[in-house]
PDB file of C-alpha atoms in Angstrom:
ATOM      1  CA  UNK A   2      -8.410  75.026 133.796  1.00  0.00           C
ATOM      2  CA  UNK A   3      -8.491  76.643 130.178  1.00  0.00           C
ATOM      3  CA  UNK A   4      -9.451  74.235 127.534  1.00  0.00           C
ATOM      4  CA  UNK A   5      -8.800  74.922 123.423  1.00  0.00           C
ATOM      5  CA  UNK A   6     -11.172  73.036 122.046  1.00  0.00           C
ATOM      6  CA  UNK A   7     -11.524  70.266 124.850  1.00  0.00           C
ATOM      7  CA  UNK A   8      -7.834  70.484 124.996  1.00  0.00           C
ATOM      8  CA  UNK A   9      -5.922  71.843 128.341  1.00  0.00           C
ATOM      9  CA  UNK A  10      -4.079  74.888 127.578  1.00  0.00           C
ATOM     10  CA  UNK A  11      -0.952  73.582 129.153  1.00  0.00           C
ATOM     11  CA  UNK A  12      -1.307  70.583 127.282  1.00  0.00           C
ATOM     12  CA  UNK A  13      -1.666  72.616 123.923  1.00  0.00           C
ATOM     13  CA  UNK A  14       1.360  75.156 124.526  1.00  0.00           C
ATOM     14  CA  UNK A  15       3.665  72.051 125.525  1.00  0.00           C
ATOM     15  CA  UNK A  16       2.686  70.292 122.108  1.00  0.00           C
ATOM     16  CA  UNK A  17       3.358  73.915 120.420  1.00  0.00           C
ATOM     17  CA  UNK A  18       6.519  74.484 122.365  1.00  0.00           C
ATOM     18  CA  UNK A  19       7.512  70.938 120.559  1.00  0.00           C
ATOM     19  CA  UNK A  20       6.692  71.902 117.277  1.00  0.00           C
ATOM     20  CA  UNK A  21       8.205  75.365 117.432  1.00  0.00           C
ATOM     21  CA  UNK A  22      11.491  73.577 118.796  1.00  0.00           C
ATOM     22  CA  UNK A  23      11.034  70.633 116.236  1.00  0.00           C
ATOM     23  CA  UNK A  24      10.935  74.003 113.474  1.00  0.00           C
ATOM     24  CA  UNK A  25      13.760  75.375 114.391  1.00  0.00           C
ATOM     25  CA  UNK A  26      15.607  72.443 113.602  1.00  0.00           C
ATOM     26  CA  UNK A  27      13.605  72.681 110.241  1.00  0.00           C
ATOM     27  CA  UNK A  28      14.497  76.244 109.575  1.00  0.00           C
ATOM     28  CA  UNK A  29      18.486  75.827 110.819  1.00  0.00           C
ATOM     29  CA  UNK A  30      18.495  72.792 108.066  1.00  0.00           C
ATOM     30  CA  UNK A  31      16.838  74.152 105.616  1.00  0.00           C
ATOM     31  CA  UNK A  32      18.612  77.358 105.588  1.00  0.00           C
ATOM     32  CA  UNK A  33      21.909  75.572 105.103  1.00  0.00           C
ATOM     33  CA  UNK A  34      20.336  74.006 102.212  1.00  0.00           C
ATOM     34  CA  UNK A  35      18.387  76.564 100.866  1.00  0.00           C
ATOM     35  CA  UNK A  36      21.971  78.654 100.945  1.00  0.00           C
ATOM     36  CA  UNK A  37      23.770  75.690  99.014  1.00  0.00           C
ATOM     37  CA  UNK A  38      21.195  75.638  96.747  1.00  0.00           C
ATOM     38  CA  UNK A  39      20.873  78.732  96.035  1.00  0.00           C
ATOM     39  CA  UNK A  40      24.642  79.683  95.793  1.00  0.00           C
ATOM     40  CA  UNK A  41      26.065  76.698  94.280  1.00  0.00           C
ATOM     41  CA  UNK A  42      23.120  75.419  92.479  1.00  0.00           C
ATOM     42  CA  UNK A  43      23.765  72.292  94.559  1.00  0.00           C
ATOM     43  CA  UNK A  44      21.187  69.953  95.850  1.00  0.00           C
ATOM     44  CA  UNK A  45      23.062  68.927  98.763  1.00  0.00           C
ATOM     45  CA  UNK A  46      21.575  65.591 100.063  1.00  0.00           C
ATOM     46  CA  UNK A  47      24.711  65.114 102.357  1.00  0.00           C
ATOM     47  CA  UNK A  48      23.263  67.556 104.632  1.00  0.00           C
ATOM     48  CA  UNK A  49      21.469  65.594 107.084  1.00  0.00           C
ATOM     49  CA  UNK A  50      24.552  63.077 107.321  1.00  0.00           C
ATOM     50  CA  UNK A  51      26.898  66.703 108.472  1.00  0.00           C
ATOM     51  CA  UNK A  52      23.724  67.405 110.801  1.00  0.00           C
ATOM     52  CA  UNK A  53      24.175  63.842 112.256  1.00  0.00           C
ATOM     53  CA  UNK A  54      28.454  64.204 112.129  1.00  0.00           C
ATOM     54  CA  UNK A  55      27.946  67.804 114.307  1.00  0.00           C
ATOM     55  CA  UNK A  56      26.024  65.268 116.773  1.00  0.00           C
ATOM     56  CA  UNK A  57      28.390  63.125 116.945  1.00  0.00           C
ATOM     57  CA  UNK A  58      31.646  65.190 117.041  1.00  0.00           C
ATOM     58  CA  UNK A  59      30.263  66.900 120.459  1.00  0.00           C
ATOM     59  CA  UNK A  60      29.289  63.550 121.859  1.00  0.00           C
ATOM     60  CA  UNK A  61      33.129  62.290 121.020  1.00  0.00           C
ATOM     61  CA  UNK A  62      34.542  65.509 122.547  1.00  0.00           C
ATOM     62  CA  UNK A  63      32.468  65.075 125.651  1.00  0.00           C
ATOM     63  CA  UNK A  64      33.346  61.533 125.944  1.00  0.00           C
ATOM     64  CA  UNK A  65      36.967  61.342 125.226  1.00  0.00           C
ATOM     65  CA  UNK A  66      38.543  64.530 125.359  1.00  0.00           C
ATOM     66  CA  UNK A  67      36.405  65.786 128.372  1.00  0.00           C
ATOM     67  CA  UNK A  68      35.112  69.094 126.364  1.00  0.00           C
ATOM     68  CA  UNK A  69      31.802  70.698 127.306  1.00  0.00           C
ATOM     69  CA  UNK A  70      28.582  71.497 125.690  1.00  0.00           C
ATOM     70  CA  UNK A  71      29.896  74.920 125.032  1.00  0.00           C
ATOM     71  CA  UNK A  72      33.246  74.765 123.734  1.00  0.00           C
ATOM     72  CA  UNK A  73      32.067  71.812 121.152  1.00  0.00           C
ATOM     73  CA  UNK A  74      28.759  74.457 120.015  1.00  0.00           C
ATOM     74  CA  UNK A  75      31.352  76.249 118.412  1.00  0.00           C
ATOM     75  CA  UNK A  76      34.261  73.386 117.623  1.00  0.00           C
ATOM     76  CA  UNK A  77      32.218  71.102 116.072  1.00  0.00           C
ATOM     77  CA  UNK A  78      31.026  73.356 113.356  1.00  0.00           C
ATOM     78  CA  UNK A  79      33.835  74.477 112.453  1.00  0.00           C
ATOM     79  CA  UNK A  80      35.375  70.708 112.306  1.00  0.00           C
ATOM     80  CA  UNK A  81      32.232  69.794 109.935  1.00  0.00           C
ATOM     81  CA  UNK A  82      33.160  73.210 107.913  1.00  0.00           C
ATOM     82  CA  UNK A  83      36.431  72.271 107.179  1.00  0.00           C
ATOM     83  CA  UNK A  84      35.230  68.517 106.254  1.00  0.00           C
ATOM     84  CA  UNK A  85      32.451  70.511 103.839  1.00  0.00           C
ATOM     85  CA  UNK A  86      35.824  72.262 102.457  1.00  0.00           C
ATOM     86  CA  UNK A  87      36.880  68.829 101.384  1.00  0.00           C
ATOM     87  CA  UNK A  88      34.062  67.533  99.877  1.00  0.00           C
ATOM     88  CA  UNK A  89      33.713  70.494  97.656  1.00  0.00           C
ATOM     89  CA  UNK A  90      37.003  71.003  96.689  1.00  0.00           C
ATOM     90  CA  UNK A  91      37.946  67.121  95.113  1.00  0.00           C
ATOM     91  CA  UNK A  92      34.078  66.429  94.656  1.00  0.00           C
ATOM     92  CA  UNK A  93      32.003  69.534  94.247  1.00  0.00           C
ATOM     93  CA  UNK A  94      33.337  71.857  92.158  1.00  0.00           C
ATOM     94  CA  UNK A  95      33.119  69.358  89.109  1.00  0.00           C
ATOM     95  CA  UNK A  96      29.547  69.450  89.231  1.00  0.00           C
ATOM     96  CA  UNK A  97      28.373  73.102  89.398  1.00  0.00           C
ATOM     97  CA  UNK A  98      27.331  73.272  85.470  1.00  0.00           C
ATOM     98  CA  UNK A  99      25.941  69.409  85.407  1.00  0.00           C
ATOM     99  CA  UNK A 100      22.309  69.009  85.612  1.00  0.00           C
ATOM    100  CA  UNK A 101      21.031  69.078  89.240  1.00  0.00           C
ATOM    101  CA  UNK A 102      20.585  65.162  89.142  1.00  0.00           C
ATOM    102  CA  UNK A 103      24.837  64.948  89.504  1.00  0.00           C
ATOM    103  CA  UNK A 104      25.235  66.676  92.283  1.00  0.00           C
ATOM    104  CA  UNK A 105      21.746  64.582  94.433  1.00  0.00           C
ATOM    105  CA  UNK A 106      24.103  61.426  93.476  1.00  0.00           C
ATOM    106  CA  UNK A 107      27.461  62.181  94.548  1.00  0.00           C
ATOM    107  CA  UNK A 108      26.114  63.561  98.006  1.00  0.00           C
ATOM    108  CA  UNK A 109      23.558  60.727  98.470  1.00  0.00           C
ATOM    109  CA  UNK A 110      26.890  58.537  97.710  1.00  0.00           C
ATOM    110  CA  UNK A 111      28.722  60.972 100.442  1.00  0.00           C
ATOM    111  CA  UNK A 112      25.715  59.623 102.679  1.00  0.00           C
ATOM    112  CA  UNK A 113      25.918  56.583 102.408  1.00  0.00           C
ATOM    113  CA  UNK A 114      29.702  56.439 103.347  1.00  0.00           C
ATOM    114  CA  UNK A 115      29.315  58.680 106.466  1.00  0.00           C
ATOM    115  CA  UNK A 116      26.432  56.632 107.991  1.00  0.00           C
ATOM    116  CA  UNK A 117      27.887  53.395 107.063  1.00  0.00           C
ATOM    117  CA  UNK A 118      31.472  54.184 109.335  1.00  0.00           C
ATOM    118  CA  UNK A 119      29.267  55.855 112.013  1.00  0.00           C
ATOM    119  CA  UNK A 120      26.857  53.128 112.195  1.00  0.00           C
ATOM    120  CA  UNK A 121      29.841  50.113 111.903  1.00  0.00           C
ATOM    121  CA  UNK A 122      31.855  52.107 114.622  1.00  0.00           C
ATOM    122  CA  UNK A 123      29.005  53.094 117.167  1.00  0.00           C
ATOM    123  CA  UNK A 124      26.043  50.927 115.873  1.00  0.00           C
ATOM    124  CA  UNK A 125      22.535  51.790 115.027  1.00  0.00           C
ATOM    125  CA  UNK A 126      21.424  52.539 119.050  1.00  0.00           C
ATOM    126  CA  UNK A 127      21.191  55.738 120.166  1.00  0.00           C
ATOM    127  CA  UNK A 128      24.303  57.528 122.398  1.00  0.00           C
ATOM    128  CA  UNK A 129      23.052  59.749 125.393  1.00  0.00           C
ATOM    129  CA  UNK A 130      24.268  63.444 125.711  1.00  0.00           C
ATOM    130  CA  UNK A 131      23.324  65.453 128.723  1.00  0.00           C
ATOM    131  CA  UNK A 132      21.961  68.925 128.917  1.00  0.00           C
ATOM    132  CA  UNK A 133      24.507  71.029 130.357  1.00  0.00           C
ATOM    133  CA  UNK A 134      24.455  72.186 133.425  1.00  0.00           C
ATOM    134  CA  UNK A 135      23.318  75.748 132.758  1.00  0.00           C
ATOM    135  CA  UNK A 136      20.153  75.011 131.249  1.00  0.00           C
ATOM    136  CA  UNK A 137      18.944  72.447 133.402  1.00  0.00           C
ATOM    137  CA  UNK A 138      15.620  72.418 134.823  1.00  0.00           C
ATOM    138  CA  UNK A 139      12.548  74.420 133.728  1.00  0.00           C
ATOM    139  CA  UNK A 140      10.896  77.937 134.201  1.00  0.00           C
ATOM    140  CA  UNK A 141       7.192  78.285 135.452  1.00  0.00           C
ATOM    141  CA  UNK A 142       5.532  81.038 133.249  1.00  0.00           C
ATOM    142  CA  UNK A 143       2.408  80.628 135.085  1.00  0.00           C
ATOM    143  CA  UNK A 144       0.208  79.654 131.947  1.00  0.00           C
ATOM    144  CA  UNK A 145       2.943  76.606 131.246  1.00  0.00           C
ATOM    145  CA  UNK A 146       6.115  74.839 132.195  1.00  0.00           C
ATOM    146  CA  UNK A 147       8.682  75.919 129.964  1.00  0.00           C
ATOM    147  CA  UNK A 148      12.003  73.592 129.746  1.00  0.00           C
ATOM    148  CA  UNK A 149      15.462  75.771 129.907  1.00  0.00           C
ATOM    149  CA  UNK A 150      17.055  73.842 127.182  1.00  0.00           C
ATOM    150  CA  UNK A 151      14.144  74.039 124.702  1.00  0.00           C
ATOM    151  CA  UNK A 152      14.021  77.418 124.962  1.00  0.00           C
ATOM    152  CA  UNK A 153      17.119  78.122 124.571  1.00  0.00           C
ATOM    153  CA  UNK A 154      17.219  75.875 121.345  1.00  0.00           C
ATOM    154  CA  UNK A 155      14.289  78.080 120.021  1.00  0.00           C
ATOM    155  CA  UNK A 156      15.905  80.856 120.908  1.00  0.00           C
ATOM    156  CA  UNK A 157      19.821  80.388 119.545  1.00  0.00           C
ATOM    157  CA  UNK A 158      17.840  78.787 116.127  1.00  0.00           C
ATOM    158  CA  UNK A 159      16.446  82.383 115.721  1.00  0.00           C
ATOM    159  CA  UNK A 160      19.322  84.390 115.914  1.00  0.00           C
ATOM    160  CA  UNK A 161      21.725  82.590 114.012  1.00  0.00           C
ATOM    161  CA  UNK A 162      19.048  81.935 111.360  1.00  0.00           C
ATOM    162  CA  UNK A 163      18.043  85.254 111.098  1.00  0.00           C
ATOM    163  CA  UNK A 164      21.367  86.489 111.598  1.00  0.00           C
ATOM    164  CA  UNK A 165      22.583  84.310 108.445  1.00  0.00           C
ATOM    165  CA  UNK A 166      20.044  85.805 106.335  1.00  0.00           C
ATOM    166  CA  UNK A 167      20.719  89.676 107.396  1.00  0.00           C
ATOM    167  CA  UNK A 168      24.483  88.700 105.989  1.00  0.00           C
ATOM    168  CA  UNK A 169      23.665  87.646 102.757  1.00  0.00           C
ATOM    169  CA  UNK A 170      20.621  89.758 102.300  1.00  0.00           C
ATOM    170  CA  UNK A 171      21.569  92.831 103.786  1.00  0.00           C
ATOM    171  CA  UNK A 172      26.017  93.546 103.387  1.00  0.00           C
ATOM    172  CA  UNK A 173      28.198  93.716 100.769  1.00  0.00           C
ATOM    173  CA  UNK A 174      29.734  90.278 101.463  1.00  0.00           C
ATOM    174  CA  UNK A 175      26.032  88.662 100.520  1.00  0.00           C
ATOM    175  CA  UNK A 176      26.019  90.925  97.520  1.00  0.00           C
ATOM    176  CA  UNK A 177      28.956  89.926  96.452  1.00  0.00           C
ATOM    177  CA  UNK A 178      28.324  86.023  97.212  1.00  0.00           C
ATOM    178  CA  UNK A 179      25.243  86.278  94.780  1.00  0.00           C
ATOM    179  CA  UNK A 180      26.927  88.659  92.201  1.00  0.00           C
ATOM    180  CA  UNK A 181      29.676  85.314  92.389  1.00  0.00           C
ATOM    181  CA  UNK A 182      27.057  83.008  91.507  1.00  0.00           C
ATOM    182  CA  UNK A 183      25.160  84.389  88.829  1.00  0.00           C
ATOM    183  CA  UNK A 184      28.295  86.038  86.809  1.00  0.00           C
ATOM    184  CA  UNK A 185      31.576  84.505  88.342  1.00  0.00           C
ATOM    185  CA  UNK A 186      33.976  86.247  85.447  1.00  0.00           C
ATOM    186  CA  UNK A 187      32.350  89.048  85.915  1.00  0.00           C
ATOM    187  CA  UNK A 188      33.251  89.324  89.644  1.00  0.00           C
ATOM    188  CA  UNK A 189      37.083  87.783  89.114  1.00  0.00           C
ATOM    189  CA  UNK A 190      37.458  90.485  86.860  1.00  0.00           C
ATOM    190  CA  UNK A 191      37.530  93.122  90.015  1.00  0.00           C
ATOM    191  CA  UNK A 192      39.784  91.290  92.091  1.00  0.00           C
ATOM    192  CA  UNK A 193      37.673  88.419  93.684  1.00  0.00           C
ATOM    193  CA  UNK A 194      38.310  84.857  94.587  1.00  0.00           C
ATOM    194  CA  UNK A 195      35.052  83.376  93.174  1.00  0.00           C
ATOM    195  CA  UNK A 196      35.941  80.036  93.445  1.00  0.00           C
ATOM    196  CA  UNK A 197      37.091  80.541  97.493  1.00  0.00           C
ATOM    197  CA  UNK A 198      34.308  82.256  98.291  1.00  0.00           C
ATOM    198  CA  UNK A 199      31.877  79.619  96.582  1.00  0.00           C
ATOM    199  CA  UNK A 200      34.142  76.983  98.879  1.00  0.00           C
ATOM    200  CA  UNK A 201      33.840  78.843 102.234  1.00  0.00           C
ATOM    201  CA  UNK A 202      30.078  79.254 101.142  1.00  0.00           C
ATOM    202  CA  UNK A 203      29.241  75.547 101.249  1.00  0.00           C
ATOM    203  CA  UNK A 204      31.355  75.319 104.512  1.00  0.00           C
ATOM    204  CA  UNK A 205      29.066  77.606 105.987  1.00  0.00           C
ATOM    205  CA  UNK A 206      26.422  75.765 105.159  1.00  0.00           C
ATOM    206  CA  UNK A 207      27.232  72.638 106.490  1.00  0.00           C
ATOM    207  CA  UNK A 208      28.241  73.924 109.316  1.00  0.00           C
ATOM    208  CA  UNK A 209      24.669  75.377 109.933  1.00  0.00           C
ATOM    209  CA  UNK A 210      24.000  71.777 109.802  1.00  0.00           C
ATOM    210  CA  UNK A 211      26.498  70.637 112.215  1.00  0.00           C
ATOM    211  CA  UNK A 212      25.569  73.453 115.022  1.00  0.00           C
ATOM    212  CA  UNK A 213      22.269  72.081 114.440  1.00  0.00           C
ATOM    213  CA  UNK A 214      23.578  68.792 115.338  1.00  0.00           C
ATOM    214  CA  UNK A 215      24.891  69.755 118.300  1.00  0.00           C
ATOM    215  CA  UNK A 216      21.751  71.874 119.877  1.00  0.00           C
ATOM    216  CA  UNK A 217      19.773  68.502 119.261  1.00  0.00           C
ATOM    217  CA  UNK A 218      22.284  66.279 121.087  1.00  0.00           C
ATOM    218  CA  UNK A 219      21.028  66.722 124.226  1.00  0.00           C
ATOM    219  CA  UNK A 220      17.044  66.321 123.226  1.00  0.00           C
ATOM    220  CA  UNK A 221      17.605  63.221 120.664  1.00  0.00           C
ATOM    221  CA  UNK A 222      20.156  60.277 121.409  1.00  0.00           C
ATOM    222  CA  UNK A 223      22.970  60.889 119.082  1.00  0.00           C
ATOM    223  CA  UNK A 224      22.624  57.914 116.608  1.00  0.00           C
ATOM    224  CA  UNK A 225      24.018  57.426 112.992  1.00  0.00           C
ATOM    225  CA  UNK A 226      20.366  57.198 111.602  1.00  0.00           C
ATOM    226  CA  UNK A 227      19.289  60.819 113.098  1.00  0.00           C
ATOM    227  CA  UNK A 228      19.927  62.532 109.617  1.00  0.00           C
ATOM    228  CA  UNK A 229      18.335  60.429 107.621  1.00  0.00           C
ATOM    229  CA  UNK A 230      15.046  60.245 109.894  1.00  0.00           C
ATOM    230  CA  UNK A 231      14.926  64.530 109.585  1.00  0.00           C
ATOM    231  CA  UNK A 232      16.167  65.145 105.998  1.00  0.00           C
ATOM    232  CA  UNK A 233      13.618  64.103 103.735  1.00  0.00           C
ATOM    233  CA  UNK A 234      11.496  66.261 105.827  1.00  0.00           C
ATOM    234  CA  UNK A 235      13.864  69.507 105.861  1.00  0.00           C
ATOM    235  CA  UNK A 236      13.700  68.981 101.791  1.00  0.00           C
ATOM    236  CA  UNK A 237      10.236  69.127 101.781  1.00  0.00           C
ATOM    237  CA  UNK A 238      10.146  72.299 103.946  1.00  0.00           C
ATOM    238  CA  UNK A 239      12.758  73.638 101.220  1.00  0.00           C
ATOM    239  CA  UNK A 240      10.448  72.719  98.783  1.00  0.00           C
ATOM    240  CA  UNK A 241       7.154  74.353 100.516  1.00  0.00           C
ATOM    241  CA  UNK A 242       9.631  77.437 100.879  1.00  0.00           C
ATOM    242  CA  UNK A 243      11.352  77.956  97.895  1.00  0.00           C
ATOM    243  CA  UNK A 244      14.336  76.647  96.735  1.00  0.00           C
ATOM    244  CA  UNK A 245      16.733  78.798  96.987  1.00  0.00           C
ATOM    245  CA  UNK A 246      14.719  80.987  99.524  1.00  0.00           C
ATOM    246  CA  UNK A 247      16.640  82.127 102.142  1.00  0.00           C
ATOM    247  CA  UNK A 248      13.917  84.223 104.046  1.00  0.00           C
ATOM    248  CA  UNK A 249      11.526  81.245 102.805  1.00  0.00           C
ATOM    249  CA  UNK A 250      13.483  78.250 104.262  1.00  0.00           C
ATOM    250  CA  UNK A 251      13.167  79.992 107.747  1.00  0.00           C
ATOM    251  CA  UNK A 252       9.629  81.165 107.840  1.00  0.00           C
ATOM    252  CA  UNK A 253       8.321  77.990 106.278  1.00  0.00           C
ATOM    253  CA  UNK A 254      10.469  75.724 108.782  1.00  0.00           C
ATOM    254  CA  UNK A 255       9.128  77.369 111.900  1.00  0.00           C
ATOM    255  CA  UNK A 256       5.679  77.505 110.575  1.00  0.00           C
ATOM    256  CA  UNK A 257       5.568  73.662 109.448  1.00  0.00           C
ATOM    257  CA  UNK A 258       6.783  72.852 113.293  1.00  0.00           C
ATOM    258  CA  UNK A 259       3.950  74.882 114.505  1.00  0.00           C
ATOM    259  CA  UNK A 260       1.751  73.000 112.008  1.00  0.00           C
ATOM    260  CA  UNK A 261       3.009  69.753 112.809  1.00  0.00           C
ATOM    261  CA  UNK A 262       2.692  70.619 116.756  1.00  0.00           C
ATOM    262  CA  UNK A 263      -0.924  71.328 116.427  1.00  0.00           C
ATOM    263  CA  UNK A 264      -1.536  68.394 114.562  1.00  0.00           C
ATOM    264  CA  UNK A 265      -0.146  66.408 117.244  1.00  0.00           C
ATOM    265  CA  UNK A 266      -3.027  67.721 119.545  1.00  0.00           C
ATOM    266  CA  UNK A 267      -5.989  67.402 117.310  1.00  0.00           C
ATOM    267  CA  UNK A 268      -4.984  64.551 114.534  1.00  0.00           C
ATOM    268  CA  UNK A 269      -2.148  62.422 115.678  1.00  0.00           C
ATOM    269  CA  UNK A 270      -1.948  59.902 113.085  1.00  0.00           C
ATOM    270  CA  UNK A 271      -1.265  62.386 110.910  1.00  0.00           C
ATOM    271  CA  UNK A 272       1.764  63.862 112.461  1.00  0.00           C
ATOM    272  CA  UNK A 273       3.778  62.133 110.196  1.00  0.00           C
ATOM    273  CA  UNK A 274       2.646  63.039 106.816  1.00  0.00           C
ATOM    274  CA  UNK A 275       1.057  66.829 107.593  1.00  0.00           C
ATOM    275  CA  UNK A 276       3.868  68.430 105.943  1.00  0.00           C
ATOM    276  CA  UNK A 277       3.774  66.377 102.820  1.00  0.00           C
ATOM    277  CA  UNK A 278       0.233  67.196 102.542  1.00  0.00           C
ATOM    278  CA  UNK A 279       0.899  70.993 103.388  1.00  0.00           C
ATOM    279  CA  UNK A 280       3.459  70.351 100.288  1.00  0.00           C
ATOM    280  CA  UNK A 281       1.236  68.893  97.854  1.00  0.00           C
ATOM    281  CA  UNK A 282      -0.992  71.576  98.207  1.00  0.00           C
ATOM    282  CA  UNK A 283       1.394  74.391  97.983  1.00  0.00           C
ATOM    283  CA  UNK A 284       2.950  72.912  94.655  1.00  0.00           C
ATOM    284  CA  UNK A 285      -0.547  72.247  93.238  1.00  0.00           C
ATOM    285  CA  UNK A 286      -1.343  76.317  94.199  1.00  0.00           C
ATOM    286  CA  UNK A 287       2.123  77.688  93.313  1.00  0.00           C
ATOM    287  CA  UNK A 288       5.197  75.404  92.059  1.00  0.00           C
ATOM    288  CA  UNK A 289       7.831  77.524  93.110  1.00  0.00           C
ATOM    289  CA  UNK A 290       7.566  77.132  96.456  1.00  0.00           C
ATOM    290  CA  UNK A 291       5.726  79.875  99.126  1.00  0.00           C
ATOM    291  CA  UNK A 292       9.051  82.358  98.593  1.00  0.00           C
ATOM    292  CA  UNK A 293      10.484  81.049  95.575  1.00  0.00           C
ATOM    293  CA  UNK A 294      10.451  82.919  92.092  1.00  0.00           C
ATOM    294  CA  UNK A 295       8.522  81.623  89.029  1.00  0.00           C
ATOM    295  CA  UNK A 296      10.601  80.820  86.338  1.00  0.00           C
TER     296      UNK A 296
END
């Protein structure tokens, strides 16, 4: 058998395949914020809370109203959308010219509320969610066992986070959602909705979160606590990134699960903390983050 390094090569590419799956959670979460942040100027700390709500809502539909894997991939974003919708429109949009520190407050308050019905409806232990059906089982590629539903997790974290930055990178709807942000008279002066477009923005991006949520159902238990155990991570990839970095926020999040993977293998006890290191270091080397622009 192969060996890396005294380690089996199955061994190592099931460890990576953990940490590339584990980053593109990282990069789907980060993105959302990273597009928050950098649209609204909004440090959204509610965002692992929506992640855990997206969980939740396709458990619930499974369980009481009988609806599939499928149908709640796409229903339970857009339920945690129009939530997001809420929260900016009587909380939000008071706080876009405050100092950051507002805006961490009310949605660490928003976090606190969320868990706290969550956890005093379906307690602190963890609810079980199948895979579906479709991607059941695993694939032999010869050189390692590949599990269907991890790859597709990898692989539907890709496009959509890729896909989300082509749209506000690449079309005239992304121009005009950063032309919004950084002169908003400017842009109502020709005709558009500024203030609708910065609300359907943050829906967006919690609902990144909440599909999120639902591709990690079926790989976590679906408990009240599963945002807060991922988001203080997600910030620091942000941070490593760039705030504000879309392209940053996806890169650094599937590199950091690679990272973290590997570290797995060779160092476990460090598992934990290798991405705070990696994070120390970056801001020691360059402040603004891998992607992000010095100030």
């Amino acid at each position: 058998m192969t060996e890396f390094f005294g380690i089996p090569l199955p061994a190592l590419l099931g460890q990576l395949l953990l940490g590339l799956v584990n980053g593109s959670f990282y990069a789907m979460l980060s993105l959302g914020l990273a597009v928050i942040f950098g649209m609204l100027n909004i440090i959204n700390f509610a965002h692992g809370a929506l992640y855990m709500m997206g969980a939740f809502f396709a458990w619930m539909g499974l369980e009481y109203l009988g609806l599939n894997y499928w149908f709640m991939l796409g229903l339970a974003p857009l339920a945690v959308g129009l939530i997001g919708i809420v929260i900016e429109r009587t909380m939000l949009q008071w706080l876009y010219k405050l100092d950051h520190l507002y805006g961490l407050l009310l949605t660490f308050g928003i976090t606190l509320v969320i868990e706290g019905v969550f956890r005093s409806v379906y307690g602190v232990s963890g609810q079980p969610y199948s895979v579906p059906d479709q991607l059941a089982g695993a694939t032999n590629l010869g050189f390692m066992i590949l599990p269907n539903y991890r790859g597709w997790v990898v692989a539907a974290s890709l496009v959509v986070c890729f896909a989300v930055w082509a749209l506000i990178e690449k079309t005239s709807l992304g121009a005009k959602l950063r032309a919004g942000t950084e002169n908003p008279k400017l842009v109502q002066a020709f005709g558009i909705n500024v203030p609708r477009m910065v609300t359907l923005t943050y829906a967006g991006g919690v609902a990144l979160a909440a599909f999120a949520g639902v591709l990690a159902a079926p790989i976590l238990q679906v408990s009240a606590l599963m945002g807060s155990n991922l988001i203080i991570v997600v910030f620091a990839v942000v941070v490593i990134g760039g705030m504000g970095s879309i392209l940053g926020s996806i890169l650094t999040g599937l590199g950091l699960g690679l990272v973290e993977g590997l570290t797995k293998v060779f160092y476990p006890e460090a598992s934990n903390t290798v991405v705070f290191v990696v994070m120390a270091i970056v801001l020691l080397v360059r402040p603004a983050g891998l992607f992000g622009k010095e100030k």
